[in-house]
Short mmCIF file of C-alpha atoms and ligand atoms in Angstrom, two decimals:
data_model
loop_
_atom_site.label_atom_id
_atom_site.label_comp_id
_atom_site.label_asym_id
_atom_site.label_seq_id
_atom_site.Cartn_x
_atom_site.Cartn_y
_atom_site.Cartn_z
CA MET A 1 -5.12 19.05 -13.52
CA LYS A 2 -5.56 18.62 -9.79
CA PHE A 3 -5.74 15.22 -8.07
CA GLU A 4 -9.54 14.83 -7.96
CA THR A 5 -9.89 15.68 -11.65
CA ASP A 6 -7.08 13.38 -12.79
CA ALA A 7 -8.52 10.58 -10.65
CA ILE A 8 -11.73 10.75 -12.68
CA HIS A 9 -10.50 11.55 -16.18
CA VAL A 10 -6.96 10.38 -16.92
CA GLY A 11 -6.97 7.31 -19.17
CA GLU A 12 -10.70 7.56 -19.89
CA GLU A 13 -10.97 10.48 -22.27
CA PRO A 14 -13.81 9.70 -24.74
CA GLU A 15 -12.63 8.96 -28.28
CA PHE A 16 -14.29 10.58 -31.28
CA GLY A 17 -13.84 10.16 -35.03
CA GLU A 18 -14.60 7.36 -37.41
CA GLY A 19 -15.59 4.10 -35.72
CA ALA A 20 -15.25 5.53 -32.23
CA SER A 21 -18.28 5.20 -29.92
CA GLY A 22 -17.51 8.09 -27.56
CA ASP A 23 -17.69 5.87 -24.45
CA VAL A 24 -17.46 7.96 -21.28
CA VAL A 25 -16.39 4.82 -19.40
CA ILE A 26 -13.76 2.65 -21.06
CA PRO A 27 -15.05 -0.79 -22.11
CA ILE A 28 -13.70 -3.97 -20.50
CA HIS A 29 -11.55 -5.29 -23.34
CA LEU A 30 -11.69 -9.05 -22.80
CA SER A 31 -9.96 -10.04 -26.04
CA SER A 32 -6.80 -12.06 -25.39
CA THR A 33 -5.42 -11.31 -28.85
CA PHE A 34 -5.68 -8.50 -31.38
CA ALA A 35 -5.94 -9.00 -35.14
CA ARG A 36 -3.79 -7.08 -37.58
CA LYS A 37 -4.34 -6.16 -41.25
CA ASN A 38 -0.87 -7.19 -42.32
CA VAL A 39 2.10 -8.93 -40.74
CA ASP A 40 4.19 -5.89 -39.96
CA SER A 41 1.68 -3.53 -38.34
CA PRO A 42 -0.37 -4.45 -35.27
CA THR A 43 -3.71 -2.62 -35.13
CA GLY A 44 -3.66 0.19 -32.60
CA GLY A 45 -0.38 -1.13 -31.21
CA TYR A 46 -1.98 -4.14 -29.48
CA GLU A 47 -0.82 -7.72 -30.07
CA TYR A 48 -1.56 -9.94 -27.06
CA SER A 49 -3.24 -9.06 -23.76
CA ARG A 50 -0.43 -10.20 -21.47
CA THR A 51 1.81 -7.64 -23.14
CA SER A 52 -0.72 -4.85 -23.42
CA ASN A 53 -4.49 -4.41 -23.02
CA PRO A 54 -6.56 -1.25 -23.59
CA THR A 55 -8.45 -1.42 -20.27
CA ARG A 56 -5.26 -2.11 -18.29
CA ASN A 57 -3.47 0.65 -20.19
CA ALA A 58 -6.16 3.14 -19.20
CA LEU A 59 -5.68 2.14 -15.55
CA GLU A 60 -1.88 2.36 -15.84
CA LYS A 61 -2.12 5.92 -17.17
CA ARG A 62 -4.35 6.88 -14.27
CA LEU A 63 -2.13 5.18 -11.69
CA ALA A 64 0.86 7.16 -13.00
CA ALA A 65 -1.10 10.42 -12.74
CA LEU A 66 -2.08 9.74 -9.12
CA GLU A 67 1.55 9.56 -8.00
CA GLY A 68 2.82 12.32 -10.29
CA ALA A 69 4.80 9.66 -12.20
CA ARG A 70 5.52 9.24 -15.90
CA TYR A 71 4.74 5.52 -15.90
CA GLY A 72 2.38 3.11 -14.19
CA LEU A 73 2.10 -0.68 -14.28
CA ALA A 74 -0.82 -2.79 -13.00
CA PHE A 75 -0.25 -6.25 -11.52
CA SER A 76 -2.35 -9.20 -10.36
CA SER A 77 -1.59 -8.39 -6.69
CA GLY A 78 0.57 -6.17 -4.53
CA MET A 79 2.92 -9.12 -3.98
CA ALA A 80 3.18 -9.71 -7.76
CA ALA A 81 4.20 -6.06 -8.18
CA GLU A 82 6.82 -6.41 -5.43
CA THR A 83 8.16 -9.65 -6.92
CA VAL A 84 8.55 -8.16 -10.40
CA LEU A 85 10.20 -5.08 -8.91
CA LEU A 86 12.71 -7.06 -6.84
CA ILE A 87 13.67 -9.55 -9.54
CA SER A 88 14.20 -6.62 -11.90
CA LEU A 89 16.39 -4.54 -9.58
CA LEU A 90 18.39 -7.23 -7.75
CA LYS A 91 21.31 -9.26 -9.02
CA LYS A 92 23.22 -12.19 -7.60
CA ASP A 93 24.87 -11.05 -4.33
CA SER A 94 22.74 -7.88 -3.97
CA HIS A 95 21.84 -6.51 -0.56
CA VAL A 96 18.54 -4.93 0.52
CA VAL A 97 17.97 -2.57 3.44
CA ALA A 98 14.33 -2.72 4.55
CA CYS A 99 12.52 -1.07 7.44
CA ASP A 100 11.69 -3.44 10.30
CA ASP A 101 7.98 -2.67 10.68
CA LEU A 102 6.94 -4.08 7.34
CA TYR A 103 3.91 -5.71 5.74
CA GLY A 104 4.15 -9.39 6.78
CA GLY A 105 3.98 -10.62 3.17
CA THR A 106 6.84 -8.34 2.11
CA ARG A 107 9.00 -9.60 4.96
CA ARG A 108 8.15 -13.18 3.96
CA LEU A 109 9.00 -12.54 0.29
CA LEU A 110 12.34 -10.95 1.17
CA GLY A 111 13.33 -13.54 3.79
CA ARG A 112 11.84 -16.82 2.64
CA VAL A 113 12.19 -16.38 -1.12
CA PHE A 114 14.93 -13.88 -1.95
CA ALA A 115 17.23 -14.65 1.00
CA ASP A 116 16.55 -18.39 1.43
CA ASN A 117 16.39 -19.37 -2.24
CA TYR A 118 18.67 -16.87 -3.95
CA GLY A 119 21.11 -15.72 -1.28
CA ILE A 120 20.04 -12.06 -1.41
CA GLU A 121 21.15 -10.36 1.82
CA ILE A 122 18.51 -8.47 3.78
CA SER A 123 19.03 -6.05 6.69
CA HIS A 124 15.98 -4.88 8.64
CA VAL A 125 16.39 -1.58 10.47
CA ASP A 126 14.21 0.77 12.48
CA ALA A 127 14.30 3.59 9.94
CA THR A 128 12.77 6.20 12.27
CA ASP A 129 16.45 7.05 12.78
CA ALA A 130 17.80 7.64 9.25
CA GLY A 131 21.31 7.12 10.64
CA ARG A 132 20.52 3.41 11.06
CA VAL A 133 19.76 3.16 7.34
CA GLU A 134 23.11 4.78 6.59
CA GLU A 135 24.92 2.31 8.88
CA ALA A 136 23.19 -0.65 7.24
CA ILE A 137 24.06 0.33 3.66
CA ARG A 138 26.89 -1.67 2.07
CA GLU A 139 28.73 -1.60 -1.23
CA ASN A 140 26.27 -4.12 -2.71
CA THR A 141 23.09 -2.41 -1.44
CA LYS A 142 20.79 -2.12 -4.43
CA VAL A 143 17.47 -1.27 -2.78
CA VAL A 144 16.30 0.64 0.28
CA TRP A 145 12.71 -0.47 0.95
CA LEU A 146 10.41 1.70 3.02
CA GLU A 147 6.81 1.49 4.09
CA THR A 148 5.47 4.64 5.76
CA PRO A 149 3.21 4.88 7.73
CA THR A 150 4.20 1.39 8.86
CA ASN A 151 2.02 -1.62 9.43
CA PRO A 152 0.75 -2.13 12.13
CA LEU A 153 2.53 0.45 14.33
CA LEU A 154 2.00 3.55 12.14
CA LYS A 155 5.58 4.74 12.49
CA ILE A 156 6.68 7.43 10.03
CA TYR A 157 9.97 7.41 8.13
CA ASP A 158 11.58 10.48 6.58
CA ILE A 159 11.40 9.71 2.85
CA GLY A 160 13.45 12.75 1.79
CA LYS A 161 16.29 12.23 4.23
CA ILE A 162 16.53 8.47 3.62
CA SER A 163 16.42 9.02 -0.17
CA GLU A 164 19.45 11.32 0.05
CA ILE A 165 21.38 8.73 2.05
CA ALA A 166 20.41 5.91 -0.34
CA HIS A 167 21.20 7.91 -3.47
CA SER A 168 24.67 8.82 -2.28
CA ALA A 169 25.25 5.04 -2.12
CA LYS A 170 23.62 4.56 -5.56
CA ALA A 171 20.75 2.47 -4.17
CA PHE A 172 17.14 2.73 -5.36
CA VAL A 173 14.52 3.91 -2.89
CA VAL A 174 11.23 2.01 -3.05
CA VAL A 175 8.26 3.21 -1.00
CA ASP A 176 5.23 1.02 -0.39
CA ASN A 177 2.59 3.78 -0.31
CA THR A 178 -0.41 1.52 0.33
CA PHE A 179 -1.29 2.92 3.78
CA ALA A 180 -1.24 6.64 2.93
CA SER A 181 -2.55 6.33 -0.65
CA PRO A 182 -1.35 8.90 -3.20
CA PHE A 183 -4.03 11.29 -1.96
CA PHE A 184 -2.13 11.84 1.30
CA GLN A 185 1.47 11.11 0.28
CA ARG A 186 3.49 11.31 -2.94
CA PRO A 187 6.90 9.70 -2.32
CA LEU A 188 8.32 10.49 -5.78
CA GLY A 189 8.05 14.20 -5.05
CA LEU A 190 9.90 13.64 -1.76
CA GLY A 191 12.87 11.95 -3.44
CA ALA A 192 11.94 8.25 -3.77
CA ASP A 193 12.55 6.46 -7.09
CA ILE A 194 9.73 3.94 -7.20
CA VAL A 195 6.32 3.59 -5.52
CA VAL A 196 4.51 0.29 -5.05
CA HIS A 197 0.91 -0.26 -4.01
CA SER A 198 -1.43 -3.00 -3.12
CA THR A 199 -4.38 -1.55 -5.08
CA THR A 200 -6.46 -4.11 -3.17
CA LYS A 201 -6.58 -1.52 -0.37
CA TYR A 202 -7.41 2.20 -0.68
CA ILE A 203 -6.85 2.59 -4.44
CA ASN A 204 -9.63 0.18 -5.39
CA GLY A 205 -11.25 0.80 -2.04
CA HIS A 206 -14.20 -1.59 -2.11
CA SER A 207 -12.67 -4.91 -0.99
CA ASP A 208 -13.68 -6.56 -4.26
CA SER A 209 -10.44 -6.79 -6.25
CA VAL A 210 -6.89 -7.96 -5.54
CA GLY A 211 -4.26 -5.99 -7.44
CA GLY A 212 -0.93 -4.21 -7.32
CA ALA A 213 0.80 -1.26 -8.95
CA ILE A 214 4.20 0.28 -9.58
CA MET A 215 4.61 3.96 -10.43
CA LEU A 216 7.89 5.62 -11.44
CA SER A 217 9.38 8.20 -13.78
CA ASP A 218 12.72 6.67 -14.83
CA GLU A 219 12.31 5.41 -18.41
CA LYS A 220 15.09 2.81 -18.27
CA ILE A 221 13.78 1.13 -15.12
CA TYR A 222 10.25 1.32 -16.50
CA GLU A 223 11.33 -0.57 -19.64
CA LYS A 224 13.00 -3.19 -17.48
CA LEU A 225 9.88 -3.61 -15.31
CA LYS A 226 7.60 -3.74 -18.33
CA PHE A 227 9.84 -6.43 -19.84
CA THR A 228 9.84 -8.50 -16.61
CA GLN A 229 6.08 -8.11 -16.20
CA ASN A 230 5.51 -9.47 -19.69
CA ALA A 231 8.12 -12.18 -19.22
CA THR A 232 6.57 -13.40 -15.96
CA GLY A 233 2.90 -12.70 -16.77
CA ALA A 234 2.04 -10.92 -13.51
CA ILE A 235 -0.73 -8.77 -15.03
CA LEU A 236 -4.04 -7.40 -13.76
CA SER A 237 -7.09 -8.79 -15.60
CA PRO A 238 -9.29 -6.49 -17.73
CA PHE A 239 -12.20 -6.87 -15.29
CA ASP A 240 -10.08 -5.99 -12.25
CA SER A 241 -8.61 -3.10 -14.23
CA PHE A 242 -12.14 -1.81 -14.77
CA LEU A 243 -13.06 -2.19 -11.09
CA THR A 244 -9.90 -0.35 -10.05
CA LEU A 245 -10.50 2.46 -12.56
CA ARG A 246 -13.97 2.82 -11.11
CA GLY A 247 -12.75 2.72 -7.52
CA ILE A 248 -10.13 5.42 -8.10
CA LYS A 249 -12.78 7.95 -9.14
CA THR A 250 -13.84 8.33 -5.50
CA LEU A 251 -10.38 8.01 -3.93
CA ALA A 252 -10.20 11.67 -2.86
CA VAL A 253 -13.62 11.79 -1.17
CA ARG A 254 -13.10 8.39 0.42
CA MET A 255 -9.71 9.33 1.88
CA GLN A 256 -11.10 12.54 3.38
CA LYS A 257 -13.86 10.61 5.11
CA HIS A 258 -11.53 7.77 6.22
CA GLN A 259 -9.29 10.35 7.83
CA GLU A 260 -12.09 12.37 9.43
CA ASN A 261 -13.49 9.20 11.03
CA ALA A 262 -10.05 7.90 12.06
CA GLN A 263 -9.15 11.17 13.79
CA LYS A 264 -12.37 11.05 15.83
CA ILE A 265 -11.85 7.41 16.76
CA ALA A 266 -8.17 7.94 17.67
CA GLU A 267 -9.20 10.75 20.03
CA TYR A 268 -11.96 8.60 21.53
CA LEU A 269 -9.48 5.74 22.13
CA LEU A 270 -6.87 8.05 23.61
CA SER A 271 -9.13 8.90 26.53
CA HIS A 272 -10.53 5.40 27.01
CA PRO A 273 -9.72 3.72 30.36
CA LYS A 274 -9.35 0.27 28.75
CA VAL A 275 -6.84 1.47 26.17
CA GLY A 276 -3.08 1.84 26.54
CA ARG A 277 -1.03 3.22 23.70
CA VAL A 278 -2.77 4.61 20.57
CA ASN A 279 -0.81 4.68 17.30
CA TYR A 280 -2.17 7.27 14.87
CA PRO A 281 -0.04 9.90 13.04
CA GLY A 282 -2.82 12.49 13.42
CA LEU A 283 -2.41 12.62 17.22
CA PRO A 284 0.02 15.22 18.64
CA SER A 285 1.16 12.45 21.03
CA HIS A 286 2.52 10.46 18.04
CA LEU A 287 6.34 10.35 18.13
CA GLN A 288 6.71 11.57 14.54
CA TYR A 289 3.69 13.88 14.51
CA LYS A 290 5.67 16.78 13.03
CA LEU A 291 7.28 14.66 10.33
CA ALA A 292 3.87 13.22 9.43
CA LYS A 293 2.47 16.75 9.10
CA ALA A 294 5.35 17.82 6.86
CA GLN A 295 5.43 14.72 4.68
CA MET A 296 1.76 13.80 4.39
CA GLY A 297 -1.36 15.72 3.43
CA GLY A 298 -3.34 13.85 6.08
CA ALA A 299 -2.90 11.06 8.62
CA GLY A 300 -5.03 8.47 6.80
CA GLY A 301 -7.54 5.89 7.96
CA MET A 302 -5.38 3.27 9.71
CA LEU A 303 -4.67 3.10 13.43
CA SER A 304 -3.70 0.59 16.08
CA PHE A 305 -3.90 0.50 19.86
CA GLU A 306 -2.99 -1.65 22.82
CA ILE A 307 -5.85 -2.92 24.86
CA LYS A 308 -5.22 -3.15 28.61
CA GLY A 309 -4.66 -6.76 29.58
CA GLY A 310 -3.32 -8.95 26.80
CA ALA A 311 -4.16 -11.42 24.07
CA GLU A 312 -7.29 -12.66 25.80
CA GLU A 313 -8.81 -9.18 26.17
CA ALA A 314 -7.87 -8.27 22.58
CA LYS A 315 -9.47 -11.41 21.18
CA GLU A 316 -12.60 -11.04 23.27
CA PHE A 317 -12.94 -7.39 22.24
CA LEU A 318 -12.56 -8.28 18.56
CA SER A 319 -15.17 -11.03 18.74
CA LYS A 320 -17.75 -8.58 20.15
CA LEU A 321 -17.61 -6.02 17.32
CA LYS A 322 -20.62 -5.89 15.03
CA VAL A 323 -20.13 -2.98 12.60
CA PHE A 324 -16.39 -3.66 12.27
CA SER A 325 -15.76 -6.98 10.52
CA LEU A 326 -13.03 -9.10 12.07
CA ALA A 327 -10.87 -9.53 8.98
CA GLU A 328 -7.42 -9.02 7.48
CA SER A 329 -6.86 -6.42 4.75
CA LEU A 330 -7.68 -2.72 4.91
CA GLY A 331 -8.58 0.37 2.93
CA GLY A 332 -12.14 -0.53 1.95
CA VAL A 333 -15.25 1.56 2.59
CA GLU A 334 -16.23 -0.87 5.37
CA SER A 335 -14.46 -0.81 8.73
CA LEU A 336 -12.28 -3.80 9.63
CA ALA A 337 -10.58 -4.85 12.84
CA GLU A 338 -7.90 -7.47 13.41
CA HIS A 339 -5.25 -8.90 15.74
CA PRO A 340 -1.86 -8.40 14.00
CA HIS A 341 -0.02 -10.77 16.36
CA SER A 342 -2.06 -13.79 15.26
CA MET A 343 -3.46 -12.67 11.89
CA THR A 344 -1.64 -10.32 9.45
CA HIS A 345 1.75 -10.67 11.12
CA SER A 346 1.52 -14.32 12.18
CA SER A 347 4.30 -15.36 9.77
CA ILE A 348 6.85 -13.26 11.72
CA PRO A 349 8.62 -15.29 14.45
CA ALA A 350 7.40 -14.39 17.98
CA GLU A 351 10.82 -13.10 19.06
CA GLN A 352 10.96 -10.66 16.12
CA LYS A 353 7.43 -9.46 16.77
CA LYS A 354 8.39 -8.63 20.32
CA GLN A 355 11.49 -6.81 19.13
CA ILE A 356 9.48 -4.69 16.66
CA GLY A 357 6.79 -3.97 19.25
CA ILE A 358 3.90 -6.02 17.86
CA TYR A 359 2.52 -7.25 21.20
CA ASP A 360 -0.43 -9.61 21.60
CA SER A 361 -2.48 -6.77 23.13
CA LEU A 362 -2.33 -4.83 19.85
CA VAL A 363 -5.52 -4.28 17.84
CA ARG A 364 -5.44 -2.78 14.33
CA LEU A 365 -8.39 -0.88 12.86
CA SER A 366 -9.03 0.05 9.26
CA ILE A 367 -11.53 2.86 9.63
CA GLY A 368 -14.21 2.83 6.94
CA ILE A 369 -16.49 5.60 5.74
CA GLU A 370 -19.56 4.69 7.78
CA ASN A 371 -21.02 7.18 10.28
CA SER A 372 -18.37 7.76 12.95
CA GLU A 373 -20.94 7.71 15.79
CA ASP A 374 -22.00 4.20 14.80
CA LEU A 375 -18.36 3.10 14.75
CA ILE A 376 -17.61 4.58 18.18
CA GLU A 377 -20.78 3.02 19.60
CA ASP A 378 -19.68 -0.35 18.25
CA LEU A 379 -16.25 -0.01 19.87
CA GLU A 380 -17.77 1.17 23.16
CA ARG A 381 -20.19 -1.78 23.25
CA ALA A 382 -17.29 -4.20 22.70
CA PHE A 383 -15.16 -2.53 25.43
CA ARG A 384 -18.05 -2.74 27.88
CA SER A 385 -18.61 -6.43 27.22
CA ILE A 386 -15.05 -7.50 28.05
CA THR A 387 -14.46 -8.53 31.61
C1 PLP B 1 -1.82 -5.83 1.34
C2 PLP B 1 -0.49 -5.21 1.29
C3 PLP B 1 0.50 -5.68 0.42
C4 PLP B 1 0.30 -6.90 -0.47
O1 PLP B 1 -0.68 -6.70 -1.43
P1 PLP B 1 -1.65 -7.86 -2.01
O2 PLP B 1 -2.52 -7.12 -2.95
O3 PLP B 1 -2.37 -8.47 -0.85
O4 PLP B 1 -0.76 -8.86 -2.69
C5 PLP B 1 1.71 -5.01 0.40
N1 PLP B 1 1.94 -3.96 1.20
C6 PLP B 1 1.02 -3.49 2.07
C7 PLP B 1 1.34 -2.32 2.92
C8 PLP B 1 -0.22 -4.10 2.13
O5 PLP B 1 -1.13 -3.64 3.01
#
C-alpha cells in the first residue's frame, strides 16, 4: 500500500475469530507479564513486556512500514535508540565518522560518553563534500553517521554518494531522519543501512511523548539490536506506543501542511529587511537546492535564519513572539522558535559553534500547522518591536 494507507493501517489490522474483539484501534496492553498454559509454550509468543509487548509491536510494525524497512524497534527516547545502536555496532578501538552539523545531544553522546569513557574515536566532517567523508574514513571506521537536513543549518548531505563511499570501506551508514520524517525522505532506499528517529518530533507530532525508533532491513543487525534493547531495557512504554501509533495516522497530512507553511514563511523571511541569511532547502537560493529536490519529496517544516544585529536582537525578537512558543524541540503541530546558540546547541563549545556556523544571531523555527497568515503576522509583530 501507499504511505498514507500504511500509516493508518499497518500493525492495527482488526483481529477476528474466537475470543477476538475486532478492535479497530489496538488496546494499550499494560500487562508487564504474560501467563502461559504450560512451561514450554508462551501464549501468543509474549513472555515479559521489556522483551515484547503487543502495543509496542504494533507500533514497531508501522515504523518499519513508514521507512520501507523489514524491521522496526521503538525506544524510550531518540537518545536511547542512538545509544543502543552505537553500543551494538561499535567495538573497542572503533572509529566513527559523523557530520559536523549534528543534533547537540548526538554530539554529546559521541564525544562525552563514547570517546571520553570508552576511547571510541570520532571524526566530525562537513559532509556536504562527500570527498571529506572519504578522507576521514580509516581502517577501523565502523559507522558513518549522517543527519540530513542538518540541525540547525539545514544543510543537505548526499545519502547515496556517501553510502557508496562508506560501503566500499565496510562501514555502516546511519541516517538520523528526524528532520525530514519518512514522508519526505527514505534513506534506506537511497543506500543507507539504518535509520534512527526521535519519534518525539514529527512522527508522534503532538509534543506529548518522548520516544525513539530504529528501522532497518538487515536481519542479523536487527537481531543484535533487539538483543541489546532487551538487555539494556531501553523500551517505549505501552501508553507512549499508543500515542505514537495515533500520531502517525496523520503524519502525511501534517507534513504537507508543515511544508506549505514553511515555504511561505521562508519566502517572507527572504525579503525581510531585518533578516540576513535564510536556511531552508525549499528555497532556490539554498546551496544544495538541487540535491534536496532529488533526494527528498519535500523540504519539510524546519528553517533557520540570521537576524540582523546579533544575540541581543535575536533574544529580543524571540521574547516578543506570541503564537510561536519559545521552546526547544520541534515537529509538533504547534509552532516553536528558539535560539540554537544558547538553547539546543549550548553544549557545543563556543569555538566549535563558530566553526560550524551556528552564530548567536541564528534563530530556528519549527513551523507548525496553524494558519500561515497568523504565523507571519506574529513574526512581523516581533520584528517591528525590536529596536
Ligand atoms: C530530538 C532529536 C534527537 C534526540 O531525541 P530525543 O527523543 O530527544 O531523545 C536526535 N536527533 C534529532 C535530529 C533530534 O531532533
